Amino acid sequence: MPNSKPTTPRDTLNLRIKPDDRELIDRAAKLTGKTKTEFVLEAARRAAEDALLDRTLFFVGSEAFDAFRARLDEPPHPNNKLRRALQAAAPWE
């Protein structure tokens, strides 16, 4: 068959939504050039990843943790990129 692509199984997610919220999503999706489905799915996926990452625990030994804390406490090492950033005018100025 020409142009036939293997399809990934999909599921449906039904939502009840207030008209104002629907209008807001419609406008934002259109503005970004995405379908409503693409827009909502991307936003939901990002929120889900953030929620999971916020609750991720790392278990390390005391030596690794002490080394990590020591690195956090170090002042930033000057470099060209940092110097340029500090010298650039803020966008709101």
mmCIF file of N, CA, C and O in Angstrom:
data_model
loop_
_atom_site.group_PDB
_atom_site.id
_atom_site.type_symbol
_atom_site.label_atom_id
_atom_site.label_comp_id
_atom_site.label_asym_id
_atom_site.label_seq_id
_atom_site.Cartn_x
_atom_site.Cartn_y
_atom_site.Cartn_z
ATOM 1 N N MET A 1 0.832 -1.187 0.000
ATOM 2 C CA MET A 1 0.000 0.000 0.000
ATOM 3 C C MET A 1 0.873 1.246 0.000
ATOM 4 O O MET A 1 1.752 1.372 0.848
ATOM 5 N N PRO A 2 0.617 2.185 -0.883
ATOM 6 C CA PRO A 2 1.402 3.418 -0.880
ATOM 7 C C PRO A 2 1.048 4.266 0.334
ATOM 8 O O PRO A 2 -0.083 4.307 0.785
ATOM 9 N N ASN A 3 2.079 4.942 0.854
ATOM 10 C CA ASN A 3 1.906 5.868 1.981
ATOM 11 C C ASN A 3 1.358 5.210 3.238
ATOM 12 O O ASN A 3 0.798 5.885 4.080
ATOM 13 N N SER A 4 1.446 3.904 3.361
ATOM 14 C CA SER A 4 0.963 3.297 4.602
ATOM 15 C C SER A 4 2.104 3.259 5.602
ATOM 16 O O SER A 4 3.205 2.819 5.294
ATOM 17 N N LYS A 5 1.844 3.777 6.780
ATOM 18 C CA LYS A 5 2.834 3.821 7.837
ATOM 19 C C LYS A 5 2.325 2.954 8.978
ATOM 20 O O LYS A 5 1.126 2.922 9.249
ATOM 21 N N PRO A 6 3.216 2.268 9.662
ATOM 22 C CA PRO A 6 2.758 1.531 10.831
ATOM 23 C C PRO A 6 2.235 2.513 11.867
ATOM 24 O O PRO A 6 2.835 3.559 12.091
ATOM 25 N N THR A 7 1.115 2.211 12.449
ATOM 26 C CA THR A 7 0.527 3.122 13.429
ATOM 27 C C THR A 7 0.779 2.618 14.837
ATOM 28 O O THR A 7 0.805 1.421 15.085
ATOM 29 N N THR A 8 0.979 3.562 15.716
ATOM 30 C CA THR A 8 1.154 3.251 17.119
ATOM 31 C C THR A 8 -0.225 3.195 17.754
ATOM 32 O O THR A 8 -1.044 4.078 17.510
ATOM 33 N N PRO A 9 -0.490 2.184 18.574
ATOM 34 C CA PRO A 9 -1.798 2.144 19.229
ATOM 35 C C PRO A 9 -2.020 3.408 20.054
ATOM 36 O O PRO A 9 -1.102 3.928 20.670
ATOM 37 N N ARG A 10 -3.228 3.905 20.025
ATOM 38 C CA ARG A 10 -3.568 5.121 20.768
ATOM 39 C C ARG A 10 -4.782 4.855 21.637
ATOM 40 O O ARG A 10 -5.570 3.969 21.372
ATOM 41 N N ASP A 11 -4.922 5.668 22.646
ATOM 42 C CA ASP A 11 -6.051 5.579 23.558
ATOM 43 C C ASP A 11 -6.727 6.939 23.586
ATOM 44 O O ASP A 11 -6.183 7.920 23.114
ATOM 45 N N THR A 12 -7.909 6.978 24.131
ATOM 46 C CA THR A 12 -8.672 8.217 24.196
ATOM 47 C C THR A 12 -8.720 8.717 25.633
ATOM 48 O O THR A 12 -8.843 7.935 26.575
ATOM 49 N N LEU A 13 -8.644 10.034 25.778
ATOM 50 C CA LEU A 13 -8.791 10.682 27.073
ATOM 51 C C LEU A 13 -9.892 11.720 26.917
ATOM 52 O O LEU A 13 -9.744 12.677 26.154
ATOM 53 N N ASN A 14 -10.994 11.522 27.597
ATOM 54 C CA ASN A 14 -12.114 12.460 27.512
ATOM 55 C C ASN A 14 -12.055 13.416 28.692
ATOM 56 O O ASN A 14 -11.796 13.009 29.821
ATOM 57 N N LEU A 15 -12.307 14.685 28.424
ATOM 58 C CA LEU A 15 -12.267 15.709 29.460
ATOM 59 C C LEU A 15 -13.543 16.533 29.435
ATOM 60 O O LEU A 15 -14.057 16.849 28.368
ATOM 61 N N ARG A 16 -14.004 16.906 30.587
ATOM 62 C CA ARG A 16 -15.079 17.883 30.688
ATOM 63 C C ARG A 16 -14.384 19.210 30.959
ATOM 64 O O ARG A 16 -13.541 19.315 31.836
ATOM 65 N N ILE A 17 -14.734 20.221 30.186
ATOM 66 C CA ILE A 17 -13.994 21.472 30.251
ATOM 67 C C ILE A 17 -14.956 22.651 30.152
ATOM 68 O O ILE A 17 -15.940 22.597 29.410
ATOM 69 N N LYS A 18 -14.662 23.690 30.897
ATOM 70 C CA LYS A 18 -15.487 24.897 30.846
ATOM 71 C C LYS A 18 -15.274 25.599 29.510
ATOM 72 O O LYS A 18 -14.165 25.563 28.947
ATOM 73 N N PRO A 19 -16.305 26.235 28.992
ATOM 74 C CA PRO A 19 -16.169 26.925 27.698
ATOM 75 C C PRO A 19 -15.034 27.945 27.675
ATOM 76 O O PRO A 19 -14.333 28.057 26.660
ATOM 77 N N ASP A 20 -14.834 28.675 28.759
ATOM 78 C CA ASP A 20 -13.744 29.659 28.795
ATOM 79 C C ASP A 20 -12.377 28.990 28.669
ATOM 80 O O ASP A 20 -11.481 29.496 27.984
ATOM 81 N N ASP A 21 -12.221 27.850 29.346
ATOM 82 C CA ASP A 21 -10.958 27.119 29.251
ATOM 83 C C ASP A 21 -10.759 26.575 27.838
ATOM 84 O O ASP A 21 -9.656 26.609 27.300
ATOM 85 N N ARG A 22 -11.823 26.081 27.251
ATOM 86 C CA ARG A 22 -11.747 25.550 25.881
ATOM 87 C C ARG A 22 -11.344 26.647 24.902
ATOM 88 O O ARG A 22 -10.504 26.452 24.035
ATOM 89 N N GLU A 23 -11.933 27.818 25.065
ATOM 90 C CA GLU A 23 -11.610 28.944 24.179
ATOM 91 C C GLU A 23 -10.142 29.355 24.337
ATOM 92 O O GLU A 23 -9.453 29.620 23.346
ATOM 93 N N LEU A 24 -9.675 29.382 25.567
ATOM 94 C CA LEU A 24 -8.276 29.727 25.835
ATOM 95 C C LEU A 24 -7.333 28.729 25.161
ATOM 96 O O LEU A 24 -6.364 29.112 24.500
ATOM 97 N N ILE A 25 -7.625 27.454 25.306
ATOM 98 C CA ILE A 25 -6.803 26.408 24.697
ATOM 99 C C ILE A 25 -6.867 26.495 23.178
ATOM 100 O O ILE A 25 -5.847 26.385 22.493
ATOM 101 N N ASP A 26 -8.055 26.707 22.641
ATOM 102 C CA ASP A 26 -8.210 26.848 21.184
ATOM 103 C C ASP A 26 -7.353 27.989 20.653
ATOM 104 O O ASP A 26 -6.658 27.842 19.647
ATOM 105 N N ARG A 27 -7.407 29.134 21.335
ATOM 106 C CA ARG A 27 -6.638 30.298 20.887
ATOM 107 C C ARG A 27 -5.140 30.030 20.950
ATOM 108 O O ARG A 27 -4.399 30.360 20.029
ATOM 109 N N ALA A 28 -4.695 29.430 22.059
ATOM 110 C CA ALA A 28 -3.268 29.159 22.224
ATOM 111 C C ALA A 28 -2.778 28.128 21.206
ATOM 112 O O ALA A 28 -1.689 28.282 20.646
ATOM 113 N N ALA A 29 -3.567 27.098 20.969
ATOM 114 C CA ALA A 29 -3.176 26.077 19.995
ATOM 115 C C ALA A 29 -3.047 26.693 18.617
ATOM 116 O O ALA A 29 -2.069 26.449 17.898
ATOM 117 N N LYS A 30 -4.021 27.508 18.240
ATOM 118 C CA LYS A 30 -3.992 28.147 16.927
ATOM 119 C C LYS A 30 -2.772 29.069 16.801
ATOM 120 O O LYS A 30 -2.078 29.067 15.793
ATOM 121 N N LEU A 31 -2.516 29.839 17.850
ATOM 122 C CA LEU A 31 -1.393 30.773 17.845
ATOM 123 C C LEU A 31 -0.059 30.052 17.682
ATOM 124 O O LEU A 31 0.848 30.550 17.024
ATOM 125 N N THR A 32 0.058 28.851 18.269
ATOM 126 C CA THR A 32 1.316 28.106 18.191
ATOM 127 C C THR A 32 1.373 27.171 16.988
ATOM 128 O O THR A 32 2.358 26.457 16.800
ATOM 129 N N GLY A 33 0.309 27.163 16.185
ATOM 130 C CA GLY A 33 0.299 26.328 14.983
ATOM 131 C C GLY A 33 0.132 24.857 15.269
ATOM 132 O O GLY A 33 0.571 24.017 14.490
ATOM 133 N N LYS A 34 -0.491 24.539 16.389
ATOM 134 C CA LYS A 34 -0.701 23.138 16.759
ATOM 135 C C LYS A 34 -2.182 22.828 16.777
ATOM 136 O O LYS A 34 -3.012 23.730 16.929
ATOM 137 N N THR A 35 -2.493 21.552 16.672
ATOM 138 C CA THR A 35 -3.881 21.151 16.866
ATOM 139 C C THR A 35 -4.172 21.209 18.361
ATOM 140 O O THR A 35 -3.244 21.236 19.185
ATOM 141 N N LYS A 36 -5.444 21.217 18.710
ATOM 142 C CA LYS A 36 -5.798 21.209 20.137
ATOM 143 C C LYS A 36 -5.211 19.980 20.817
ATOM 144 O O LYS A 36 -4.698 20.056 21.934
ATOM 145 N N THR A 37 -5.289 18.848 20.136
ATOM 146 C CA THR A 37 -4.754 17.615 20.717
ATOM 147 C C THR A 37 -3.256 17.734 20.958
ATOM 148 O O THR A 37 -2.768 17.394 22.044
ATOM 149 N N GLU A 38 -2.519 18.220 19.975
ATOM 150 C CA GLU A 38 -1.071 18.382 20.130
ATOM 151 C C GLU A 38 -0.753 19.333 21.278
ATOM 152 O O GLU A 38 0.120 19.060 22.104
ATOM 153 N N PHE A 39 -1.479 20.445 21.323
ATOM 154 C CA PHE A 39 -1.224 21.452 22.341
ATOM 155 C C PHE A 39 -1.482 20.909 23.746
ATOM 156 O O PHE A 39 -0.644 21.023 24.640
ATOM 157 N N VAL A 40 -2.650 20.295 23.932
ATOM 158 C CA VAL A 40 -3.024 19.787 25.260
ATOM 159 C C VAL A 40 -2.122 18.627 25.662
ATOM 160 O O VAL A 40 -1.666 18.550 26.807
ATOM 161 N N LEU A 41 -1.835 17.722 24.734
ATOM 162 C CA LEU A 41 -0.993 16.579 25.054
ATOM 163 C C LEU A 41 0.414 17.013 25.433
ATOM 164 O O LEU A 41 0.997 16.524 26.408
ATOM 165 N N GLU A 42 0.972 17.981 24.701
ATOM 166 C CA GLU A 42 2.308 18.483 25.016
ATOM 167 C C GLU A 42 2.335 19.125 26.409
ATOM 168 O O GLU A 42 3.247 18.882 27.199
ATOM 169 N N ALA A 43 1.329 19.939 26.707
ATOM 170 C CA ALA A 43 1.273 20.604 28.018
ATOM 171 C C ALA A 43 1.073 19.584 29.139
ATOM 172 O O ALA A 43 1.711 19.673 30.193
ATOM 173 N N ALA A 44 0.219 18.609 28.913
ATOM 174 C CA ALA A 44 -0.042 17.587 29.937
ATOM 175 C C ALA A 44 1.197 16.720 30.155
ATOM 176 O O ALA A 44 1.537 16.381 31.294
ATOM 177 N N ARG A 45 1.875 16.361 29.072
ATOM 178 C CA ARG A 45 3.089 15.546 29.194
ATOM 179 C C ARG A 45 4.155 16.292 29.972
ATOM 180 O O ARG A 45 4.799 15.747 30.856
ATOM 181 N N ARG A 46 4.334 17.579 29.649
ATOM 182 C CA ARG A 46 5.331 18.397 30.351
ATOM 183 C C ARG A 46 4.993 18.502 31.839
ATOM 184 O O ARG A 46 5.868 18.353 32.701
ATOM 185 N N ALA A 47 3.723 18.724 32.159
ATOM 186 C CA ALA A 47 3.310 18.823 33.564
ATOM 187 C C ALA A 47 3.506 17.493 34.284
ATOM 188 O O ALA A 47 3.924 17.461 35.444
ATOM 189 N N ALA A 48 3.215 16.389 33.602
ATOM 190 C CA ALA A 48 3.391 15.069 34.216
ATOM 191 C C ALA A 48 4.864 14.786 34.485
ATOM 192 O O ALA A 48 5.230 14.290 35.563
ATOM 193 N N GLU A 49 5.728 15.114 33.519
ATOM 194 C CA GLU A 49 7.158 14.908 33.718
ATOM 195 C C GLU A 49 7.675 15.757 34.866
ATOM 196 O O GLU A 49 8.458 15.287 35.697
ATOM 197 N N ASP A 50 7.241 17.020 34.926
ATOM 198 C CA ASP A 50 7.664 17.905 36.022
ATOM 199 C C ASP A 50 7.222 17.353 37.371
ATOM 200 O O ASP A 50 7.984 17.363 38.336
ATOM 201 N N ALA A 51 5.984 16.886 37.447
ATOM 202 C CA ALA A 51 5.466 16.345 38.708
ATOM 203 C C ALA A 51 6.272 15.131 39.147
ATOM 204 O O ALA A 51 6.600 14.983 40.332
ATOM 205 N N LEU A 52 6.609 14.261 38.204
ATOM 206 C CA LEU A 52 7.385 13.074 38.544
ATOM 207 C C LEU A 52 8.821 13.424 38.904
ATOM 208 O O LEU A 52 9.380 12.878 39.863
ATOM 209 N N LEU A 53 9.419 14.350 38.166
ATOM 210 C CA LEU A 53 10.796 14.737 38.461
ATOM 211 C C LEU A 53 10.912 15.438 39.809
ATOM 212 O O LEU A 53 11.923 15.302 40.502
ATOM 213 N N ASP A 54 9.883 16.193 40.179
ATOM 214 C CA ASP A 54 9.901 16.882 41.471
ATOM 215 C C ASP A 54 9.890 15.901 42.636
ATOM 216 O O ASP A 54 10.240 16.252 43.754
ATOM 217 N N ARG A 55 9.491 14.684 42.368
ATOM 218 C CA ARG A 55 9.376 13.693 43.431
ATOM 219 C C ARG A 55 10.382 12.553 43.289
ATOM 220 O O ARG A 55 10.240 11.510 43.889
ATOM 221 N N THR A 56 11.391 12.777 42.465
ATOM 222 C CA THR A 56 12.412 11.766 42.261
ATOM 223 C C THR A 56 13.439 11.854 43.371
ATOM 224 O O THR A 56 13.919 12.929 43.703
ATOM 225 N N LEU A 57 13.748 10.731 43.936
ATOM 226 C CA LEU A 57 14.738 10.679 45.004
ATOM 227 C C LEU A 57 16.006 10.023 44.482
ATOM 228 O O LEU A 57 15.954 9.056 43.725
ATOM 229 N N PHE A 58 17.132 10.549 44.898
ATOM 230 C CA PHE A 58 18.417 9.962 44.566
ATOM 231 C C PHE A 58 19.052 9.496 45.864
ATOM 232 O O PHE A 58 19.156 10.257 46.820
ATOM 233 N N PHE A 59 19.445 8.263 45.898
ATOM 234 C CA PHE A 59 20.109 7.719 47.069
ATOM 235 C C PHE A 59 21.582 7.540 46.735
ATOM 236 O O PHE A 59 21.932 6.846 45.781
ATOM 237 N N VAL A 60 22.430 8.213 47.504
ATOM 238 C CA VAL A 60 23.868 8.125 47.295
ATOM 239 C C VAL A 60 24.532 7.953 48.646
ATOM 240 O O VAL A 60 23.967 8.278 49.697
ATOM 241 N N GLY A 61 25.739 7.498 48.614
ATOM 242 C CA GLY A 61 26.508 7.355 49.840
ATOM 243 C C GLY A 61 26.908 8.711 50.397
ATOM 244 O O GLY A 61 26.827 9.739 49.713
ATOM 245 N N SER A 62 27.371 8.707 51.628
ATOM 246 C CA SER A 62 27.701 9.973 52.290
ATOM 247 C C SER A 62 28.856 10.695 51.593
ATOM 248 O O SER A 62 28.864 11.920 51.510
ATOM 249 N N GLU A 63 29.827 9.948 51.059
ATOM 250 C CA GLU A 63 30.944 10.593 50.365
ATOM 251 C C GLU A 63 30.463 11.306 49.107
ATOM 252 O O GLU A 63 30.863 12.446 48.841
ATOM 253 N N ALA A 64 29.632 10.653 48.327
ATOM 254 C CA ALA A 64 29.109 11.268 47.099
ATOM 255 C C ALA A 64 28.256 12.486 47.442
ATOM 256 O O ALA A 64 28.323 13.510 46.767
ATOM 257 N N PHE A 65 27.445 12.384 48.509
ATOM 258 C CA PHE A 65 26.599 13.505 48.905
ATOM 259 C C PHE A 65 27.448 14.682 49.377
ATOM 260 O O PHE A 65 27.174 15.829 49.020
ATOM 261 N N ASP A 66 28.477 14.405 50.138
ATOM 262 C CA ASP A 66 29.369 15.481 50.608
ATOM 263 C C ASP A 66 30.060 16.161 49.430
ATOM 264 O O ASP A 66 30.200 17.388 49.408
ATOM 265 N N ALA A 67 30.488 15.376 48.449
ATOM 266 C CA ALA A 67 31.131 15.953 47.261
ATOM 267 C C ALA A 67 30.134 16.806 46.485
ATOM 268 O O ALA A 67 30.473 17.888 45.992
ATOM 269 N N PHE A 68 28.894 16.337 46.386
ATOM 270 C CA PHE A 68 27.850 17.096 45.696
ATOM 271 C C PHE A 68 27.598 18.424 46.400
ATOM 272 O O PHE A 68 27.535 19.480 45.771
ATOM 273 N N ARG A 69 27.455 18.382 47.722
ATOM 274 C CA ARG A 69 27.227 19.618 48.488
ATOM 275 C C ARG A 69 28.403 20.574 48.362
ATOM 276 O O ARG A 69 28.213 21.793 48.261
ATOM 277 N N ALA A 70 29.609 20.049 48.350
ATOM 278 C CA ALA A 70 30.792 20.912 48.216
ATOM 279 C C ALA A 70 30.767 21.621 46.862
ATOM 280 O O ALA A 70 31.081 22.818 46.777
ATOM 281 N N ARG A 71 30.361 20.911 45.808
ATOM 282 C CA ARG A 71 30.283 21.535 44.478
ATOM 283 C C ARG A 71 29.218 22.628 44.455
ATOM 284 O O ARG A 71 29.388 23.664 43.826
ATOM 285 N N LEU A 72 28.097 22.392 45.142
ATOM 286 C CA LEU A 72 27.042 23.405 45.190
ATOM 287 C C LEU A 72 27.489 24.658 45.922
ATOM 288 O O LEU A 72 27.070 25.768 45.578
ATOM 289 N N ASP A 73 28.323 24.472 46.922
ATOM 290 C CA ASP A 73 28.780 25.606 47.728
ATOM 291 C C ASP A 73 29.895 26.407 47.062
ATOM 292 O O ASP A 73 30.172 27.534 47.474
ATOM 293 N N GLU A 74 30.532 25.850 46.039
ATOM 294 C CA GLU A 74 31.604 26.566 45.351
ATOM 295 C C GLU A 74 31.035 27.747 44.581
ATOM 296 O O GLU A 74 29.954 27.657 44.003
ATOM 297 N N PRO A 75 31.769 28.860 44.553
ATOM 298 C CA PRO A 75 31.314 29.971 43.704
ATOM 299 C C PRO A 75 31.465 29.570 42.240
ATOM 300 O O PRO A 75 32.281 28.705 41.909
ATOM 301 N N PRO A 76 30.690 30.173 41.366
ATOM 302 C CA PRO A 76 30.829 29.831 39.949
ATOM 303 C C PRO A 76 32.222 30.206 39.436
ATOM 304 O O PRO A 76 32.795 31.211 39.854
ATOM 305 N N HIS A 77 32.738 29.372 38.570
ATOM 306 C CA HIS A 77 34.046 29.651 37.975
ATOM 307 C C HIS A 77 33.833 30.600 36.798
ATOM 308 O O HIS A 77 33.050 30.300 35.893
ATOM 309 N N PRO A 78 34.494 31.761 36.821
ATOM 310 C CA PRO A 78 34.305 32.716 35.723
ATOM 311 C C PRO A 78 34.668 32.085 34.381
ATOM 312 O O PRO A 78 35.640 31.349 34.275
ATOM 313 N N ASN A 79 33.875 32.400 33.389
ATOM 314 C CA ASN A 79 34.167 31.974 32.019
ATOM 315 C C ASN A 79 33.560 33.017 31.087
ATOM 316 O O ASN A 79 32.841 33.912 31.515
ATOM 317 N N ASN A 80 33.863 32.911 29.808
ATOM 318 C CA ASN A 80 33.413 33.932 28.851
ATOM 319 C C ASN A 80 31.892 34.037 28.791
ATOM 320 O O ASN A 80 31.349 35.143 28.708
ATOM 321 N N LYS A 81 31.219 32.918 28.818
ATOM 322 C CA LYS A 81 29.768 32.951 28.728
ATOM 323 C C LYS A 81 29.161 33.668 29.948
ATOM 324 O O LYS A 81 28.248 34.485 29.819
ATOM 325 N N LEU A 82 29.681 33.394 31.136
ATOM 326 C CA LEU A 82 29.202 34.053 32.353
ATOM 327 C C LEU A 82 29.519 35.548 32.306
ATOM 328 O O LEU A 82 28.663 36.373 32.647
ATOM 329 N N ARG A 83 30.709 35.896 31.871
ATOM 330 C CA ARG A 83 31.079 37.318 31.782
ATOM 331 C C ARG A 83 30.142 38.077 30.835
ATOM 332 O O ARG A 83 29.689 39.172 31.148
ATOM 333 N N ARG A 84 29.864 37.486 29.664
ATOM 334 C CA ARG A 84 28.953 38.133 28.701
ATOM 335 C C ARG A 84 27.561 38.298 29.299
ATOM 336 O O ARG A 84 26.931 39.343 29.141
ATOM 337 N N ALA A 85 27.102 37.284 30.000
ATOM 338 C CA ALA A 85 25.768 37.355 30.593
ATOM 339 C C ALA A 85 25.680 38.465 31.640
ATOM 340 O O ALA A 85 24.682 39.178 31.733
ATOM 341 N N LEU A 86 26.738 38.618 32.430
ATOM 342 C CA LEU A 86 26.742 39.644 33.466
ATOM 343 C C LEU A 86 26.882 41.043 32.891
ATOM 344 O O LEU A 86 26.457 42.020 33.503
ATOM 345 N N GLN A 87 27.464 41.172 31.714
ATOM 346 C CA GLN A 87 27.652 42.478 31.110
ATOM 347 C C GLN A 87 26.479 42.892 30.217
ATOM 348 O O GLN A 87 26.332 44.061 29.916
ATOM 349 N N ALA A 88 25.669 41.939 29.811
ATOM 350 C CA ALA A 88 24.551 42.247 28.899
ATOM 351 C C ALA A 88 23.445 42.972 29.680
ATOM 352 O O ALA A 88 23.199 42.696 30.850
ATOM 353 N N ALA A 89 22.793 43.883 28.984
ATOM 354 C CA ALA A 89 21.657 44.594 29.594
ATOM 355 C C ALA A 89 20.485 43.621 29.714
ATOM 356 O O ALA A 89 20.262 42.789 28.824
ATOM 357 N N ALA A 90 19.757 43.729 30.789
ATOM 358 C CA ALA A 90 18.575 42.885 30.963
ATOM 359 C C ALA A 90 17.521 43.267 29.933
ATOM 360 O O ALA A 90 17.383 44.448 29.587
ATOM 361 N N PRO A 91 16.768 42.313 29.423
ATOM 362 C CA PRO A 91 15.778 42.606 28.381
ATOM 363 C C PRO A 91 14.712 43.618 28.812
ATOM 364 O O PRO A 91 14.155 44.323 27.994
ATOM 365 N N TRP A 92 14.463 43.714 30.114
ATOM 366 C CA TRP A 92 13.422 44.619 30.580
ATOM 367 C C TRP A 92 13.959 46.027 30.836
ATOM 368 O O TRP A 92 13.212 46.924 31.162
ATOM 369 N N GLU A 93 15.267 46.223 30.678
ATOM 370 C CA GLU A 93 15.844 47.553 30.896
ATOM 371 C C GLU A 93 15.849 48.367 29.635
ATOM 372 O O GLU A 93 15.940 47.918 28.544
#
